[in-house]
Each structure stands twice: as structure tokens, then as C-alpha cells.
XYZ file of N, CA and C in Angstrom:
528
model
N 5.171 25.734 29.178
C 4.502 24.460 28.986
C 5.492 23.321 29.230
N 4.944 22.241 29.717
C 5.735 21.050 29.990
C 5.067 19.883 29.273
N 5.858 19.136 28.535
C 5.350 17.947 27.867
C 5.769 16.731 28.677
N 4.806 15.842 28.954
C 5.097 14.629 29.717
C 4.382 13.467 29.043
N 5.008 12.938 28.009
C 4.377 11.847 27.266
C 3.075 12.311 26.648
N 1.989 11.655 27.005
C 0.682 12.005 26.442
C 0.087 13.260 27.074
N 0.703 13.734 28.155
C 0.171 14.883 28.894
C 0.869 16.176 28.518
N 0.095 17.249 28.556
C 0.629 18.597 28.383
C 0.261 19.389 29.623
N 1.242 20.015 30.234
C 1.011 20.861 31.396
C 1.204 22.296 30.961
N 0.160 23.078 31.118
C 0.209 24.470 30.654
C -0.210 25.405 31.778
N 0.207 26.665 31.688
C -0.223 27.633 32.700
C -1.740 27.847 32.655
N -2.280 28.238 33.781
C -3.701 28.573 33.855
C -3.997 29.831 33.056
N -5.229 29.923 32.565
C -5.770 31.150 31.971
C -7.131 31.388 32.619
N -7.694 32.554 32.410
C -9.012 32.852 32.973
C -10.083 31.933 32.388
N -9.823 31.332 31.246
C -10.777 30.388 30.650
C -10.912 29.107 31.480
N -10.047 28.915 32.471
C -10.091 27.719 33.307
C -10.980 27.868 34.538
N -11.532 29.048 34.757
C -12.318 29.304 35.965
C -13.490 28.337 36.098
N -14.274 28.162 35.059
C -15.453 27.295 35.169
C -15.043 25.839 35.413
N -13.941 25.403 34.838
C -13.449 24.042 35.083
C -13.037 23.876 36.544
N -12.312 24.843 37.092
C -11.914 24.790 38.505
C -13.162 24.729 39.387
N -14.161 25.533 39.064
C -15.412 25.533 39.820
C -16.061 24.144 39.785
N -16.149 23.585 38.590
C -16.775 22.267 38.402
C -16.067 21.181 39.217
N -14.759 21.101 39.086
C -13.990 20.070 39.775
C -14.074 20.263 41.294
N -14.114 21.498 41.735
C -14.129 21.787 43.167
C -15.451 21.463 43.834
N -16.451 21.084 43.067
C -17.718 20.620 43.635
C -17.633 19.166 44.088
N -16.598 18.459 43.647
C -16.454 17.039 43.933
C -16.291 16.801 45.434
N -17.161 15.972 46.034
C -17.068 15.711 47.472
C -15.753 15.054 47.899
N -15.164 14.236 47.042
C -13.881 13.608 47.375
C -12.797 14.668 47.472
N -12.770 15.606 46.541
C -11.797 16.699 46.581
C -12.039 17.537 47.835
N -13.290 17.867 48.109
C -13.594 18.710 49.265
C -13.260 18.039 50.585
N -13.238 16.719 50.605
C -12.933 16.007 51.846
C -11.530 16.308 52.354
N -10.569 16.477 51.438
C -9.180 16.649 51.861
C -8.510 17.938 51.397
N -9.023 18.586 50.384
C -8.401 19.816 49.886
C -9.070 20.994 50.589
N -8.287 21.931 51.018
C -8.806 23.062 51.779
C -9.509 24.095 50.930
N -10.536 23.677 50.222
C -11.333 24.628 49.433
C -12.524 25.079 50.266
N -13.017 26.305 50.027
C -14.199 26.769 50.753
C -15.403 25.862 50.490
N -16.296 25.802 51.479
C -17.512 25.012 51.323
C -18.678 25.818 51.889
N -19.665 26.133 51.099
C -19.811 25.730 49.703
C -18.799 26.459 48.812
N -18.434 25.812 47.727
C -17.472 26.377 46.776
C -18.239 27.131 45.700
N -17.978 28.430 45.608
C -18.699 29.308 44.687
C -17.826 29.669 43.487
N -18.470 30.154 42.440
C -17.742 30.583 41.238
C -16.709 31.661 41.592
N -17.025 32.519 42.522
C -16.079 33.578 42.908
C -14.815 32.985 43.535
N -14.931 31.839 44.194
C -13.754 31.169 44.733
C -12.856 30.662 43.604
N -13.468 30.088 42.583
C -12.705 29.596 41.427
C -12.022 30.756 40.715
N -12.732 31.849 40.565
C -12.148 33.016 39.893
C -10.961 33.550 40.702
N -11.107 33.640 42.009
C -10.011 34.111 42.855
C -8.805 33.169 42.737
N -9.061 31.853 42.824
C -7.963 30.894 42.711
C -7.195 31.090 41.407
N -7.910 31.133 40.300
C -7.236 31.240 38.999
C -6.530 32.585 38.868
N -7.241 33.668 39.153
C -6.698 35.006 38.911
C -5.575 35.377 39.870
N -5.744 35.082 41.148
C -4.799 35.585 42.147
C -3.795 34.556 42.658
N -4.122 33.284 42.552
C -3.191 32.268 43.034
C -2.490 31.552 41.887
N -3.253 31.102 40.895
C -2.655 30.339 39.794
C -1.942 31.233 38.787
N -2.456 32.449 38.586
C -1.841 33.339 37.583
C -1.020 34.449 38.231
N -1.572 35.131 39.204
C -0.964 36.370 39.684
C -0.140 36.272 40.939
N 0.455 35.132 41.238
C 1.217 34.982 42.472
C 2.629 34.506 42.152
N 3.629 35.377 42.326
C 5.008 34.986 41.984
C 5.602 33.904 42.881
N 4.961 33.610 44.014
C 5.456 32.542 44.882
C 4.859 31.180 44.530
N 4.043 31.131 43.464
C 3.426 29.871 43.047
C 3.598 29.672 41.553
N 3.709 28.417 41.158
C 3.631 28.035 39.745
C 2.551 26.963 39.670
N 1.562 27.192 38.822
C 0.407 26.300 38.721
C 0.224 25.883 37.271
N -0.100 24.607 37.081
C -0.295 24.069 35.748
C -1.619 23.311 35.656
N -2.280 23.451 34.518
C -3.415 22.607 34.155
C -2.841 21.436 33.386
N -3.267 20.237 33.722
C -2.790 19.024 33.058
C -3.851 18.606 32.041
N -3.432 18.502 30.777
C -4.360 18.153 29.702
C -3.871 16.928 28.938
N -4.838 16.235 28.355
C -4.548 15.167 27.404
C -5.508 15.375 26.246
N -4.966 15.567 25.046
C -5.768 15.799 23.842
C -6.783 16.923 24.068
N -6.340 17.986 24.757
C -7.194 19.148 24.973
C -8.188 19.018 26.113
N -8.259 17.852 26.756
C -9.177 17.653 27.887
C -8.432 17.963 29.184
N -9.013 18.836 30.006
C -8.424 19.162 31.300
C -8.635 17.990 32.263
N -7.544 17.545 32.883
C -7.593 16.371 33.747
C -7.237 16.651 35.199
N -6.314 17.592 35.429
C -5.787 17.795 36.778
C -5.105 19.150 36.870
N -4.706 19.473 38.081
C -3.837 20.628 38.312
C -2.700 20.204 39.211
N -1.534 20.773 38.957
C -0.356 20.555 39.793
C 0.273 21.914 40.012
N 0.622 22.192 41.250
C 1.245 23.472 41.555
C 2.349 23.329 42.578
N 3.186 24.346 42.617
C 4.276 24.411 43.584
C 4.224 25.744 44.307
N 4.307 25.679 45.618
C 4.503 26.884 46.415
C 6.003 27.058 46.592
N 6.554 28.102 45.984
C 7.996 28.351 46.030
C 8.331 29.120 47.297
N 9.285 28.627 48.053
C 9.604 29.233 49.347
C 10.755 30.229 49.288
N 11.489 30.255 48.198
C 12.589 31.202 48.075
C 13.882 30.742 48.713
N 13.904 29.520 49.236
C 15.114 29.016 49.885
C 15.608 27.720 49.242
N 15.230 27.516 47.971
C 15.625 26.295 47.278
C 14.687 25.138 47.527
N 13.547 25.420 48.184
C 12.560 24.374 48.440
C 11.185 24.838 47.975
N 10.300 23.873 47.831
C 8.920 24.164 47.440
C 8.037 23.075 48.015
N 6.732 23.339 48.004
C 5.753 22.324 48.401
C 4.827 22.079 47.225
N 4.630 20.816 46.877
C 3.787 20.445 45.751
C 2.347 20.236 46.230
N 1.416 20.588 45.372
C 0.009 20.332 45.625
C -0.653 19.937 44.318
N -1.681 19.116 44.388
C -2.330 18.654 43.165
C -3.724 18.150 43.477
N -4.547 18.129 42.450
C -5.819 17.419 42.492
C -6.164 16.969 41.085
N -7.014 15.972 41.027
C -7.383 15.362 39.753
C -8.896 15.397 39.604
N -9.362 15.735 38.418
C -10.801 15.701 38.138
C -11.292 14.267 38.305
N -12.517 14.079 38.805
C -13.017 12.721 39.065
C -12.879 11.765 37.879
N -13.173 12.216 36.675
C -13.140 11.331 35.502
C -11.723 10.897 35.136
N -10.705 11.588 35.650
C -9.318 11.276 35.289
C -8.608 10.435 36.339
N -9.262 10.156 37.448
C -8.611 9.403 38.522
C -8.367 7.953 38.115
N -7.253 7.401 38.604
C -6.931 6.008 38.343
C -6.292 5.757 36.994
N -5.917 6.810 36.287
C -5.333 6.666 34.950
C -3.849 7.000 34.911
N -3.236 7.225 36.062
C -1.809 7.544 36.106
C -1.489 8.982 35.766
N -2.505 9.819 35.665
C -2.308 11.228 35.297
C -1.532 11.971 36.367
N -1.981 11.887 37.612
C -1.368 12.679 38.677
C 0.100 12.326 38.912
N 0.473 11.050 39.057
C 1.905 10.772 39.268
C 2.785 11.274 38.122
N 2.333 11.086 36.892
C 3.132 11.555 35.741
C 3.249 13.067 35.741
N 2.161 13.752 36.038
C 2.180 15.219 36.053
C 3.041 15.750 37.196
N 2.933 15.138 38.366
C 3.734 15.578 39.513
C 5.219 15.392 39.207
N 5.587 14.238 38.661
C 7.005 14.013 38.299
C 7.488 15.050 37.289
N 6.661 15.344 36.288
C 7.043 16.311 35.250
C 7.242 17.704 35.842
N 6.344 18.121 36.724
C 6.475 19.444 37.342
C 7.702 19.488 38.246
N 7.940 18.427 38.987
C 9.120 18.397 39.857
C 10.402 18.459 39.039
N 10.457 17.684 37.958
C 11.646 17.726 37.093
C 11.850 19.141 36.543
N 10.776 19.727 36.025
C 10.838 21.097 35.498
C 11.346 22.055 36.573
N 10.819 21.936 37.790
C 11.202 22.845 38.868
C 12.664 22.664 39.276
N 13.115 21.410 39.359
C 14.519 21.185 39.686
C 15.420 21.771 38.601
N 15.016 21.615 37.346
C 15.840 22.081 36.223
C 15.799 23.591 36.017
N 14.670 24.221 36.288
C 14.524 25.645 35.936
C 14.431 26.590 37.121
N 14.057 26.093 38.275
C 13.862 26.967 39.429
C 14.971 26.833 40.476
N 15.936 25.986 40.207
C 17.065 25.821 41.123
C 16.689 25.192 42.455
N 15.640 24.396 42.467
C 15.215 23.777 43.721
C 16.120 22.613 44.095
N 16.245 22.394 45.397
C 17.006 21.265 45.924
C 16.090 20.217 46.541
N 14.894 20.649 46.997
C 13.989 19.772 47.721
C 12.551 20.214 47.463
N 11.683 19.232 47.223
C 10.251 19.504 47.103
C 9.545 18.646 48.143
N 8.695 19.288 48.937
C 7.941 18.579 49.962
C 6.521 18.315 49.501
N 5.952 17.268 50.046
C 4.540 16.939 49.868
C 3.960 16.758 51.258
N 2.773 17.311 51.476
C 2.060 17.114 52.739
C 0.606 16.830 52.426
N -0.004 15.981 53.211
C -1.436 15.712 53.071
C -1.988 15.288 54.424
N -3.253 15.575 54.612
C -3.928 15.156 55.825
C -3.867 13.636 55.937
N -3.566 13.158 57.134
C -3.538 11.715 57.346
C -4.918 11.160 57.007
N -4.912 10.112 56.195
C -6.156 9.529 55.707
C -6.358 9.766 54.227
N -5.661 10.754 53.658
C -5.769 11.030 52.223
C -4.845 10.052 51.477
N -5.267 8.809 51.463
C -4.444 7.740 50.889
C -4.227 7.903 49.391
N -5.205 8.466 48.677
C -5.040 8.667 47.230
C -3.891 9.633 46.958
N -3.816 10.723 47.713
C -2.722 11.676 47.528
C -1.388 11.033 47.882
N -1.381 10.241 48.932
C -0.137 9.566 49.323
C 0.328 8.606 48.227
N -0.602 7.847 47.631
C -0.233 6.928 46.537
C 0.383 7.697 45.370
N -0.200 8.843 45.026
C 0.349 9.668 43.939
C 1.764 10.094 44.290
N 1.953 10.610 45.498
C 3.287 11.085 45.899
C 4.310 9.955 45.857
N 3.926 8.790 46.361
C 4.861 7.658 46.351
C 5.176 7.225 44.922
N 4.169 7.159 44.057
C 4.415 6.795 42.651
C 5.278 7.836 41.947
N 5.185 9.084 42.374
C 5.987 10.154 41.773
C 7.412 10.152 42.304
N 7.694 9.338 43.318
C 9.059 9.211 43.820
C 9.322 9.847 45.168
N 8.313 10.402 45.811
C 8.509 11.030 47.114
C 8.779 9.965 48.173
N 9.702 10.270 49.067
C 10.032 9.400 50.188
C 9.195 9.864 51.375
N 8.439 8.936 51.945
C 7.623 9.278 53.104
C 8.522 9.398 54.320
N 8.426 10.546 54.988
C 9.305 10.823 56.121
C 8.619 10.638 57.458
N 7.293 10.728 57.490
C 6.633 10.544 58.772
C 5.346 11.324 58.887
N 5.011 11.626 60.118
C 3.788 12.342 60.426
C 4.123 13.623 61.178
N 3.338 14.637 60.921
C 3.479 15.912 61.611
C 2.200 16.153 62.402
N 2.340 16.460 63.661
C 1.173 16.659 64.512
C 0.559 18.042 64.276
N -0.743 18.029 64.002
C -1.538 19.266 63.876
C -0.898 20.287 62.946
N -0.297 19.827 61.855
C 0.470 20.704 60.970
C -0.362 21.368 59.890
N -1.529 20.802 59.567
C -2.390 21.393 58.551
C -3.675 21.890 59.200
N -4.295 22.868 58.537
C -5.603 23.342 58.977
C -6.600 22.965 57.896
N -7.638 22.245 58.287
C -8.685 21.840 57.344
C -10.034 22.187 57.957
N -10.793 23.018 57.245
C -12.110 23.462 57.713
C -12.031 24.040 59.130
N -10.970 24.817 59.370
C -10.814 25.496 60.647
C -10.255 24.646 61.778
N -9.964 23.382 61.507
C -9.435 22.482 62.533
C -8.011 22.063 62.192
N -7.160 22.033 63.190
C -5.812 21.518 62.973
C -5.877 20.005 62.865
N -5.176 19.462 61.845
C -5.168 18.014 61.615
C -3.729 17.541 61.453
N -3.527 16.269 61.732
C -2.210 15.665 61.541
C -1.968 15.455 60.048
N -0.693 15.457 59.667
C -0.332 15.346 58.251
C 0.767 14.320 58.043
N 0.720 13.699 56.885
C 1.858 12.934 56.394
C 2.781 13.916 55.691
N 4.064 13.615 55.677
C 5.018 14.450 54.946
C 5.986 13.548 54.191
N 6.317 13.985 52.986
C 7.295 13.300 52.161
C 8.149 14.335 51.449
N 9.237 13.878 50.890
C 10.112 14.795 50.171
C 10.722 14.108 48.961
N 11.161 14.948 48.052
C 11.820 14.493 46.835
C 13.026 15.385 46.599
N 14.180 14.764 46.413
C 15.402 15.487 46.094
C 15.669 15.368 44.601
N 16.356 16.352 44.057
C 16.615 16.378 42.620
C 17.230 15.082 42.110
N 18.217 14.549 42.823
C 18.903 13.345 42.331
C 18.092 12.069 42.510
N 16.908 12.155 43.119
C 16.060 10.982 43.288
C 15.115 10.750 42.115
N 15.035 11.701 41.209
C 14.117 11.566 40.075
C 14.597 10.581 39.029
N 15.892 10.368 38.940
C 16.399 9.480 37.908
C 16.382 10.171 36.549
N 16.657 9.435 35.478
C 16.717 10.041 34.144
C 15.336 10.526 33.698
N 15.355 11.544 32.871
C 14.109 12.114 32.340
C 13.389 11.067 31.524
N 12.057 11.042 31.710
C 11.242 10.135 30.886
C 10.963 10.857 29.584
N 9.808 11.494 29.484
C 9.568 12.292 28.281
C 9.111 13.677 28.664
N 9.692 14.184 29.729
C 9.356 15.544 30.142
C 10.216 16.517 29.360
N 9.637 17.622 29.016
C 10.351 18.682 28.326
C 9.662 19.990 28.581
N 10.188 21.038 28.027
C 9.599 22.346 28.241
C 8.957 22.846 27.003
């Protein structure tokens, strides 16, 4: 578990399947996140069981405030001192500063406990909300990558940013 001020980041459990299903119905999330469409309960179960819980190359957290699930933040660990961050926020939690705080907390935790040197962020060009979160979390925008992501079977251009351990500055209220 990671504490980040008012937020608590905890590992996924199977009890989170219905929440993942619910949030994944959101058209804004589906516009940019590579979730199946239509998104079925079996997709949520697979995500939680096999990706969020049972995958040693990933670390995934549910972001809560006072027991309410607000977002998810995860890292794909590459095994070479780098990782890629991914996140989404439930519609009711958007615009409240949840995602930037959670992303910073997970990055700090990963730099401190996983021996990472660099964390990358990528998003489809046009996903301005994700870019704002990454920038608020401290990621430096490096540019654009041509046809680097696949979304709904089509290659799309992506923005890319990175965060180095020494760019985070002093710990706010993140802890383990």
C-alpha cells in the first residue's frame, strides 16, 4: 500500500472486478484506452485476475479516498531499470487532482523500491487529459512517436514523456 495524502493506493483484489467493468463503460475512457469494445464483465475479470494481480511484469494499484475507488495507476516493468506508467480515472473523480497525485506516488514508490531509473508515459495524440496528468506529475514531454501505439486495431501517433528519479523532488506525503 502507498499513502499519498488523502489518497490510499492499494493492490487490486477480485472484489474490484465490477468496479473495473463499470468504469470501463465510460465513453471517454474507451476513446483513448485500449479496452475491448464492447467491454464485457469477462474483460474486467481477466484484467484484474491476470494483469493487475497475476502478472509479475506489472504493478497495479486502485486509488481510493475514504474507501471510495477513484482511479487506477499501474506500471509495466521492463526489467532494465525502466517502466511505463498507465492510468485512468473514474468519471466522478476527474478534475480533483487524483490522477497526478496518484501517479507521482506510484512513481516515487517505484523509484524507491523497484530500482527504476526512468519511467515513461505514452498516450495517443489528442488525449490531452492524460497529457495534463503526466505534466502535473512531473513528466517531461519529449515529443511524438509515429504510429507507435495500436488503438482499435489501427496504428496511431503517440506523445511520449519521461520522468527520472531525481526529477521528483522531495517526498510530499507518499509512504508505503
